[in-house]
XYZ file of C-alpha atoms in Angstrom:
664
model
C 0.000 0.000 0.000
C 1.274 3.465 -0.922
C 0.628 6.699 0.912
C -1.776 7.647 -1.862
C -3.705 4.423 -1.352
C -4.100 5.288 2.336
C -5.784 8.636 1.646
C -9.363 7.269 2.035
C -8.366 5.859 5.424
C -6.994 9.295 6.336
C -10.362 10.864 5.543
C -12.107 8.244 7.669
C -9.728 9.037 10.535
C -10.679 12.715 10.228
C -14.368 11.799 10.402
C -13.786 9.586 13.448
C -11.912 12.350 15.274
C -14.179 15.297 14.446
C -17.509 13.826 13.337
C -19.036 13.097 16.768
C -17.911 16.464 18.122
C -19.253 18.455 15.182
C -22.637 16.767 15.577
C -22.838 17.263 19.346
C -21.756 20.928 19.203
C -24.080 21.782 16.295
C -26.716 23.446 18.547
C -24.178 25.810 20.130
C -23.228 29.261 18.868
C -19.559 28.647 18.235
C -17.250 30.152 15.663
C -15.803 27.834 13.030
C -12.361 27.634 14.604
C -13.675 27.212 18.140
C -16.145 24.539 17.025
C -13.414 22.563 15.281
C -11.090 22.793 18.286
C -13.764 21.812 20.804
C -15.043 18.999 18.573
C -11.823 17.083 19.132
C -12.434 17.090 22.885
C -16.072 16.121 22.455
C -15.193 13.336 20.023
C -12.684 11.914 22.490
C -15.318 11.890 25.249
C -17.917 10.301 22.970
C -15.644 7.471 21.831
C -14.372 6.830 25.365
C -17.935 6.781 26.703
C -19.013 4.317 24.023
C -16.061 2.048 24.766
C -16.699 2.164 28.515
C -20.489 1.809 28.533
C -20.823 -0.961 25.973
C -17.678 -2.647 27.230
C -19.294 -2.919 30.657
C -21.999 -5.062 29.037
C -19.420 -7.333 27.437
C -19.955 -6.054 23.906
C -17.102 -5.799 21.442
C -16.296 -2.236 20.419
C -17.951 -1.164 17.153
C -18.716 1.998 15.198
C -22.464 1.856 15.834
C -21.864 2.339 19.547
C -20.212 5.679 18.797
C -23.272 6.712 16.774
C -25.592 5.932 19.687
C -23.533 7.931 22.180
C -23.266 10.776 19.657
C -27.061 10.874 19.384
C -27.367 10.981 23.173
C -24.778 13.757 23.293
C -26.712 15.760 20.713
C -29.889 15.421 22.783
C -28.056 16.668 25.876
C -26.587 19.545 23.883
C -30.049 20.606 22.769
C -31.215 20.484 26.385
C -28.417 22.682 27.767
C -28.146 25.013 24.772
C -29.892 27.939 26.494
C -27.280 27.869 29.284
C -24.260 27.945 26.973
C -23.194 31.408 25.781
C -21.487 32.062 22.465
C -17.908 30.868 22.658
C -16.499 33.481 20.295
C -18.090 36.939 20.420
C -16.962 37.773 16.875
C -17.365 35.810 13.678
C -14.309 34.201 12.141
C -12.611 36.428 9.604
C -10.629 35.564 6.497
C -11.580 31.896 6.645
C -10.024 31.110 3.269
C -6.657 32.458 4.402
C -6.940 30.393 7.567
C -7.800 27.252 5.594
C -4.900 27.764 3.211
C -2.440 28.206 6.053
C -3.867 25.140 7.797
C -3.425 22.992 4.691
C 0.177 24.125 4.171
C 1.029 23.560 7.840
C -0.479 20.071 7.886
C 1.372 19.187 4.692
C 4.645 20.466 6.156
C 4.244 18.284 9.244
C 3.446 15.222 7.137
C 6.505 15.743 4.945
C 8.916 16.315 7.821
C 7.610 13.345 9.775
C 7.130 10.728 7.073
C 9.541 11.764 4.315
C 11.828 8.846 5.191
C 8.951 6.378 5.721
C 8.302 4.947 2.231
C 4.994 3.172 2.858
C 2.224 3.627 5.449
C 2.172 0.035 6.708
C 5.408 0.422 8.661
C 5.223 0.290 12.445
C 7.260 2.282 14.929
C 9.831 -0.189 16.246
C 9.752 0.882 19.899
C 8.916 -0.793 23.180
C 5.849 1.314 23.936
C 4.358 0.610 20.544
C 4.229 -3.121 21.267
C 1.432 -2.562 23.758
C -0.394 -0.040 21.564
C -0.390 -2.460 18.637
C -1.407 -5.396 20.834
C -4.204 -3.421 22.484
C -5.630 -2.317 19.143
C -5.374 -5.843 17.777
C -7.179 -7.155 20.853
C -10.010 -4.637 20.387
C -10.407 -5.710 16.770
C -10.586 -9.327 17.982
C -13.431 -8.568 20.384
C -11.671 -7.415 23.554
C -13.332 -4.557 25.419
C -12.025 -1.086 24.541
C -12.932 0.254 27.974
C -10.039 1.950 29.805
C -10.981 -0.199 32.780
C -10.433 -3.365 30.735
C -7.636 -2.632 28.288
C -5.066 -2.585 31.079
C -6.007 -6.174 31.832
C -3.944 -7.186 28.816
C -0.727 -6.427 30.710
C -1.980 -6.839 34.277
C -3.519 -10.291 34.359
C -3.534 -10.541 38.158
C -7.126 -9.337 38.411
C -6.199 -6.051 40.100
C -8.086 -2.849 39.290
C -6.517 -1.093 36.317
C -7.126 2.091 34.390
C -5.275 2.405 31.113
C -6.293 5.144 28.660
C -7.729 3.567 25.541
C -8.598 6.620 23.473
C -5.868 6.103 20.891
C -6.555 2.389 20.567
C -10.296 2.969 20.189
C -9.838 5.505 17.392
C -7.314 3.258 15.637
C -9.716 0.324 15.904
C -12.511 2.462 14.414
C -10.333 3.351 11.429
C -9.299 -0.272 10.898
C -12.869 -1.562 11.312
C -14.461 0.867 8.885
C -11.768 0.814 6.184
C -10.228 -2.641 6.452
C -6.681 -1.268 6.483
C -4.035 -2.990 8.635
C -3.442 -1.712 12.137
C -0.105 -0.199 11.113
C -1.773 1.906 8.415
C -4.525 2.902 10.829
C -1.898 4.153 13.287
C -0.085 6.271 10.721
C -3.135 7.891 9.136
C -4.645 8.469 12.567
C -1.490 10.251 13.694
C -1.593 12.515 10.636
C -5.300 13.187 11.112
C -4.775 13.959 14.795
C -2.149 16.564 14.001
C -4.131 18.044 11.120
C -7.615 18.365 12.613
C -7.010 18.305 16.374
C -3.597 19.857 17.080
C -3.516 22.609 14.447
C -7.064 23.961 14.977
C -6.591 23.678 18.741
C -3.313 25.592 18.841
C -4.717 28.221 16.462
C -7.756 28.739 18.692
C -5.582 28.891 21.812
C -3.393 31.545 20.186
C -6.477 33.590 19.306
C -7.732 33.203 22.873
C -4.431 34.478 24.278
C -3.860 37.108 21.564
C -7.333 38.441 20.636
C -6.570 39.522 17.063
C -7.898 37.995 13.868
C -4.398 37.264 12.589
C -3.292 35.300 15.675
C -4.856 32.028 14.537
C -3.344 32.300 11.059
C 0.081 33.085 12.526
C -0.121 30.164 14.965
C -0.698 27.531 12.277
C 2.809 27.529 10.726
C 4.241 27.894 14.223
C 2.373 24.724 15.178
C 4.496 22.880 12.624
C 7.767 24.529 13.665
C 8.672 23.065 17.056
C 10.563 19.781 17.083
C 9.220 19.195 20.584
C 5.734 18.542 19.218
C 4.317 16.940 17.158
C 7.531 15.224 16.077
C 9.241 14.436 19.384
C 6.588 12.158 20.837
C 6.736 9.944 17.752
C 10.493 9.757 17.249
C 11.062 9.670 21.003
C 9.251 6.396 21.624
C 6.006 6.335 19.596
C 4.047 7.604 22.606
C 0.755 7.590 20.731
C -1.672 8.140 23.650
C 0.464 11.021 24.887
C 0.610 12.447 21.360
C -3.195 12.343 21.185
C -3.505 14.006 24.591
C -1.077 16.788 23.652
C -3.028 17.395 20.454
C -6.122 17.891 22.627
C -4.352 20.066 25.196
C -4.507 23.416 23.332
C -8.293 23.209 23.086
C -8.465 22.089 26.726
C -6.330 25.055 27.792
C -8.468 27.384 25.699
C -11.665 26.136 27.325
C -10.240 26.601 30.822
C -9.119 30.137 29.953
C -12.565 31.024 28.640
C -14.200 29.406 31.685
C -11.954 31.291 34.118
C -12.685 34.579 32.387
C -16.395 33.820 32.531
C -16.614 33.056 36.254
C -13.833 35.380 37.443
C -14.725 38.398 35.372
C -17.613 40.541 34.229
C -19.625 39.035 31.418
C -22.254 41.752 31.120
C -25.746 40.421 30.479
C -24.806 36.752 30.901
C -26.107 35.575 34.263
C -23.829 34.098 36.903
C -25.700 30.776 36.707
C -25.156 30.509 32.946
C -21.503 31.392 33.277
C -20.876 28.808 35.997
C -22.856 26.137 34.150
C -20.906 26.669 30.951
C -17.604 26.805 32.851
C -18.238 23.569 34.739
C -19.313 21.755 31.568
C -16.280 23.070 29.696
C -13.756 22.119 32.361
C -15.361 18.686 32.760
C -15.158 18.213 28.994
C -11.470 19.139 28.942
C -10.616 16.930 31.907
C -12.634 13.997 30.622
C -11.053 14.094 27.183
C -7.532 14.220 28.609
C -8.293 11.421 31.070
C -9.469 9.253 28.183
C -6.404 10.056 26.070
C -3.652 10.154 28.720
C -4.385 11.190 32.331
C -0.855 12.538 32.761
C -1.772 15.357 30.405
C -4.060 16.704 33.135
C -0.916 17.591 35.086
C 0.317 19.540 32.068
C -3.034 21.310 31.837
C -2.746 22.287 35.503
C 0.774 23.673 35.082
C -0.274 25.760 32.080
C -3.518 27.249 33.385
C -2.757 27.625 37.106
C -0.889 30.957 36.696
C -3.788 32.388 34.686
C -6.421 31.270 37.194
C -4.513 32.707 40.145
C -3.957 35.959 38.281
C -7.725 36.233 37.719
C -8.340 35.451 41.388
C -6.016 38.264 42.431
C -7.905 40.662 40.162
C -11.195 39.590 41.728
C -9.704 40.130 45.185
C -8.533 43.619 44.268
C -11.932 44.516 42.865
C -13.604 43.162 45.990
C -11.683 45.678 48.140
C -13.747 48.392 46.492
C -17.017 46.507 46.906
C -19.138 45.556 49.898
C -17.537 43.655 52.821
C -19.433 40.528 51.835
C -17.842 40.547 48.383
C -14.365 40.903 49.893
C -14.977 38.006 52.258
C -16.276 35.842 49.420
C -13.271 36.699 47.266
C -10.858 35.783 50.054
C -12.581 32.465 50.606
C -12.381 31.773 46.879
C -8.676 32.623 46.762
C -7.721 30.520 49.784
C -9.932 27.690 48.619
C -8.209 27.723 45.250
C -4.761 27.768 46.861
C -5.710 24.842 49.088
C -7.156 22.901 46.169
C -4.001 23.518 44.154
C -1.842 22.286 47.037
C -3.926 19.122 47.296
C -3.708 18.554 43.537
C 0.077 19.016 43.538
C 0.552 16.689 46.512
C -1.741 14.049 45.019
C 0.065 14.336 41.701
C 3.465 13.820 43.286
C 2.212 10.816 45.244
C 0.556 9.286 42.176
C 3.542 9.958 39.953
C 6.080 8.503 42.337
C 3.885 5.477 42.978
C 3.934 4.848 39.230
C 7.703 5.337 38.946
C 10.253 4.886 41.756
C 12.543 7.805 42.467
C 15.430 6.132 40.677
C 13.345 4.961 37.749
C 13.209 5.883 34.113
C 10.387 5.396 31.635
C 10.513 1.950 30.092
C 11.115 2.694 26.432
C 13.967 2.192 24.017
C 14.571 5.766 22.982
C 17.810 7.545 23.713
C 17.001 9.508 26.847
C 20.035 11.745 26.759
C 21.237 12.488 30.281
C 22.560 15.997 29.807
C 23.607 18.917 31.940
C 21.085 21.569 33.010
C 22.921 24.054 30.805
C 22.459 21.851 27.743
C 18.751 21.429 28.473
C 18.291 25.148 29.077
C 20.088 25.926 25.830
C 17.691 23.635 23.974
C 14.724 25.503 25.439
C 16.094 28.947 24.593
C 17.287 27.992 21.109
C 14.230 25.856 20.230
C 16.303 22.717 19.760
C 14.826 19.275 20.300
C 16.024 15.786 21.088
C 15.066 13.386 18.326
C 15.273 10.259 20.464
C 17.569 8.442 18.021
C 21.332 8.118 18.484
C 21.404 11.126 20.790
C 20.805 13.537 17.894
C 19.636 17.047 18.812
C 18.403 19.392 16.081
C 20.416 22.521 15.395
C 19.385 26.007 16.453
C 16.340 27.505 14.725
C 17.150 31.256 15.022
C 13.898 32.767 13.638
C 11.738 30.573 15.863
C 13.923 31.132 18.915
C 13.859 34.907 18.370
C 10.074 34.832 17.967
C 9.675 33.053 21.314
C 12.177 35.321 23.072
C 10.454 38.380 21.636
C 7.128 36.972 22.751
C 8.440 36.557 26.289
C 9.490 40.216 26.468
C 6.247 41.467 24.926
C 4.116 39.234 27.156
C 5.844 40.608 30.251
C 4.810 44.123 29.245
C 1.095 43.335 29.592
C -0.518 42.049 32.764
C -2.980 39.974 30.722
C -0.220 37.821 29.198
C 2.397 37.571 31.947
C 0.928 34.263 33.063
C 2.011 32.708 29.737
C 5.646 33.426 30.596
C 5.238 31.867 34.043
C 3.745 28.696 32.558
C 6.553 28.498 30.015
C 9.251 28.939 32.658
C 7.738 26.254 34.903
C 7.568 23.790 32.024
C 11.125 24.685 31.035
C 12.283 23.965 34.590
C 10.506 20.610 34.563
C 12.113 19.765 31.228
C 15.573 20.645 32.539
C 15.000 18.387 35.542
C 13.690 15.493 33.445
C 16.360 15.697 30.746
C 19.275 15.855 33.166
C 20.994 13.195 35.212
C 18.496 11.195 37.233
C 18.347 12.177 40.882
C 15.768 11.847 43.674
C 14.643 15.479 43.585
C 14.310 15.819 39.820
C 12.622 12.429 39.549
C 10.138 13.287 42.276
C 9.163 16.614 40.709
C 8.861 15.253 37.164
C 7.333 11.932 38.200
C 3.865 12.723 36.854
C 5.428 12.777 33.402
C 7.395 9.596 34.184
C 10.509 11.747 34.186
C 10.249 11.712 30.389
C 11.710 14.824 28.715
C 9.754 14.186 25.508
C 6.406 14.652 27.246
C 7.552 17.871 28.904
C 9.110 19.167 25.697
C 5.772 18.594 23.963
C 4.110 20.707 26.645
C 6.619 23.482 25.949
C 5.371 23.651 22.362
C 1.801 24.241 23.562
C 2.873 27.421 25.346
C 5.668 28.248 22.913
C 3.280 28.761 19.993
C 1.221 31.504 21.738
C 4.435 33.153 22.943
C 5.897 33.164 19.441
C 2.569 34.496 18.157
C 2.768 37.392 20.615
C 6.284 38.171 19.432
C 5.409 38.022 15.728
C 2.250 40.121 16.146
C 4.331 42.757 17.934
C 6.923 42.634 15.157
C 4.234 43.130 12.513
C 2.934 46.210 14.300
C 6.490 47.509 14.550
C 7.082 47.010 10.821
C 3.849 48.764 9.783
C 2.793 50.860 12.791
C 0.291 53.078 10.973
C -1.918 50.456 9.312
C -3.108 47.611 11.538
C -4.215 45.466 8.586
C -0.840 45.814 6.884
C 0.868 45.044 10.182
C -1.157 41.846 10.453
C -0.143 40.931 6.916
C 3.512 41.520 7.747
C 3.134 39.319 10.819
C 1.606 36.513 8.745
C 4.445 36.692 6.230
C 6.921 36.580 9.109
C 5.178 33.515 10.544
C 5.435 31.769 7.177
C 9.159 32.544 7.038
C 9.592 31.164 10.557
C 7.612 28.062 9.636
C 9.564 27.368 6.451
C 12.972 27.848 8.059
C 12.056 25.835 11.147
C 10.524 22.855 9.365
C 13.427 22.866 6.920
C 15.856 22.847 9.830
C 14.013 19.976 11.497
C 13.948 17.915 8.313
C 17.610 18.535 7.544
C 19.090 18.066 11.006
C 17.580 14.933 12.414
C 13.796 14.697 12.678
C 13.106 13.078 9.300
C 16.080 10.754 9.679
C 14.985 9.849 13.216
C 11.484 9.013 11.994
C 12.985 6.869 9.256
C 15.070 5.025 11.839
C 12.098 4.483 14.159
C 9.981 3.099 11.308
C 12.792 1.168 9.621
C 11.648 -2.398 9.078
C 14.372 -4.988 8.498
C 13.778 -7.935 6.212
C 15.173 -10.385 8.768
C 15.063 -10.360 12.564
C 17.254 -7.705 14.152
C 18.025 -6.548 17.663
C 17.085 -3.031 16.470
C 13.517 -3.959 15.591
C 10.546 -5.444 17.398
C 9.501 -7.440 14.350
C 10.841 -7.945 10.823
C 9.099 -8.289 7.472
C 9.850 -12.016 7.451
C 8.301 -12.433 10.895
C 5.169 -10.558 9.837
C 4.799 -12.780 6.787
C 5.343 -15.914 8.854
C 2.673 -14.884 11.348
C 0.167 -13.912 8.668
C 0.503 -17.128 6.675
C 1.860 -19.866 8.935
C 0.767 -19.025 12.473
C -2.753 -18.048 11.440
C -3.118 -21.240 9.395
C -1.851 -23.659 12.048
C -3.038 -22.260 15.391
C -6.817 -22.552 15.992
C -8.677 -19.284 16.549
C -9.602 -20.120 20.133
C -6.013 -20.739 21.237
C -3.256 -18.430 22.418
C 0.335 -18.423 21.167
C 3.245 -18.646 23.599
C 6.514 -16.884 22.880
C 9.060 -14.391 24.124
C 7.563 -10.920 23.495
C 11.063 -9.544 23.001
C 11.477 -11.523 19.775
C 8.197 -10.419 18.175
C 5.793 -13.009 19.602
C 3.820 -10.261 21.370
C 2.362 -9.204 18.013
C 0.656 -12.439 16.956
C -2.668 -10.776 17.714
C -1.929 -8.016 15.203
C -0.421 -10.054 12.368
C -1.936 -13.523 12.863
C -5.189 -12.814 14.671
C -4.129 -15.130 17.518
C -3.922 -13.771 21.035
C -0.407 -13.845 22.515
C 0.197 -15.115 26.025
C 2.430 -12.083 26.616
C 1.054 -9.083 24.652
C 3.706 -6.695 25.944
C 7.374 -6.771 26.866
C 6.604 -6.129 30.507
C 3.578 -6.639 32.684
C 2.144 -7.951 35.923
C 1.490 -11.550 35.014
C -0.696 -14.104 36.774
C 0.640 -17.381 38.158
C -0.175 -19.369 35.021
C 1.832 -17.032 32.787
C 4.728 -16.914 35.236
C 4.768 -20.702 35.312
C 5.150 -20.812 31.539
C 7.790 -18.088 31.527
C 9.958 -19.716 34.177
C 9.117 -23.423 34.236
C 8.310 -24.434 30.665
C 11.488 -26.602 30.400
C 10.150 -28.804 33.214
C 6.994 -29.706 31.296
C 7.791 -33.438 31.516
C 8.291 -33.351 35.284
C 5.767 -30.785 36.536
C 2.006 -31.072 36.172
C 1.741 -27.329 36.872
C 3.053 -26.557 33.403
C 0.310 -28.510 31.643
C -2.257 -27.017 33.997
C -1.073 -23.530 33.040
C -1.123 -24.412 29.341
C -4.675 -25.728 29.676
C -5.821 -22.686 31.640
C -4.462 -20.302 29.010
C -5.456 -22.558 26.097
C -1.948 -22.849 24.656
C -0.565 -25.616 22.451
C 1.899 -23.728 20.235
C 5.145 -21.826 20.748
C 6.428 -19.175 18.339
C 10.194 -18.830 18.432
C 12.639 -16.512 16.672
C 16.302 -16.476 17.738
C 17.520 -13.085 18.879
C 15.678 -10.424 20.825
C 14.943 -6.730 20.433
C 17.634 -4.725 22.188
C 19.215 -7.942 23.441
C 16.127 -8.966 25.408
C 14.677 -7.897 28.725
C 17.371 -5.806 30.448
C 15.788 -6.155 33.874
C 15.315 -9.891 34.287
C 15.452 -13.323 32.678
C 11.686 -13.704 32.817
C 11.244 -15.342 29.417
C 14.370 -17.478 29.325
C 12.245 -20.528 30.106
C 10.641 -20.295 26.671
C 14.036 -20.208 24.963
C 15.393 -23.048 27.100
C 12.439 -25.315 26.337
C 12.744 -24.773 22.588
C 16.517 -25.169 22.602
C 16.116 -28.459 24.496
C 14.030 -29.863 21.626
C 10.962 -30.523 23.785
C 8.409 -29.565 21.133
C 7.508 -30.597 17.586
C 8.263 -28.150 14.795
C 5.225 -27.699 12.550
C 6.241 -24.673 10.454
C 9.397 -22.697 9.760
C 10.887 -20.198 7.329
C 14.454 -20.950 8.468
C 14.297 -17.983 10.842
C 11.031 -18.157 12.760
C 9.613 -21.499 13.842
C 6.257 -22.619 15.169
C 6.274 -25.577 17.565
C 3.434 -27.789 18.775
C 3.284 -28.856 22.424
C 2.322 -32.542 22.542
C 3.061 -33.391 26.195
C -0.300 -32.148 27.521
C -2.654 -33.714 24.989
C -5.373 -31.964 23.020
C -7.374 -29.053 24.358
C -11.004 -29.810 24.978
């Protein structure tokens, strides 16, 4: 399949991402840009609700469930429409210019990211992607897409789990409705996410921060200019759920800003009840969408919007000094309540983050997490450089973009209404410096909510960096043509295009495109630099699927590609990820399989898991599990000649287990 052949699937991905949201928000008086941005959040909530509700009844995830929830959402929207004020007080202007800039920006991102990826059915050869592929394959095979069930694939102990399934649900929708392979669904979904979720969201956020008609148009090429996002989360580990969440974050930030202005400011004829109702619904929508995509993005949302909210609270407190004593008392209670709530949120976040990752831990992926000095990390922030995640490569300095951000910082500090943006940017920069440096208890504790991963924090920097650069470029345009505001806006747009062209060219030429090519490089034969090879995929599609019955699982070491039998052979793997919390039956097979002739526990475990075949490929990704010898029992049993070979391509082999008899 060529990239051109995948275009219909790309259109379907766009419909899946925006369709439910556009339908649900139809009754509301939103501008075009705001409606598009908010529709991504609504669509995420609709799909997650469908997966959760119908999954609770044991139903396999399907497109018709999304239609039902969309219809319910539309009915609710019609019911609450009178309470929701217009989201944008002025109509969108120069829509054709905005559309043209959007198309060019989306095309630029696609070229930079996938220029070195020749066909769309390549997979990202990273540790994290093993689970994402397995989870999507499981959903397509009938497994629940609920976030309360998808984690059960890698925690088979029966413990309560919550694992965000938004990305996997969308990918399954694309694969179900188009018939394309999971790999193609992933790649077109990523492009669609950037094109119709990230770019409209960041443009709307820029307009919300910089209330000029040109701000959205300026922000679009800037949204393609930072190596931190959207590129870094793909080349730095294929963190698809996090990439989806960060695409949603600009719209989430924009909603919180609008909500805070509504309830902590004067909105004229709009009643307090309407303002609070709309604000609560908006914040719940933002939080729900991020929780469904990647709950850790909620921490990023908090870091970005907290300075703005506290600034608005201080304004309310100052205004209350001139009002009645009751207003002053109420304002003080609100301020102290907000401070207390923020302290609780921060403490809970630190506890949750450090429970998920020990103080000395690192995220479990295969990317090059470059341990660098604070000065190196700070230089990358100031000069708009980004780690690519491959071979320690860092992109070179992008002077126009860096100057735009620096200029935006100085201009934002001149106005009280935009100083909060600088504070958010500095806090995120500090977190990035801590996460990208040498691992230590303090830095790990502070950055634990992001798993100490610099790529996640760098992506957050881009969300604030685009509005800052927009502020700087708007100011430059007014400086170039001070007498005519329209001409100044035109000069600013031209400047933004220049920044976008130079920045994307720099990214493509100095590491991002090459890094993407390396991440998606698919060897013909098994390699320790790849999760699975072309030969292994072919063997699973033709041999494993033909020999192993549909109701049986396949045993194998996940580090040598056996984790992906569900994706390529339609047969559930015993170990669908490289790591997990496995039940006793799986641990018995991992450790004790060589003692199958002496121990009845092995046959009992094989019967319980319905296993009679072992898939084996010599060699392991990255040399195998670096933390333990968990799966060495599988290798030892095969090497001892305990099983009967039933298929081979001289590299991969499929063995039948005869010692335990037939499965009933």
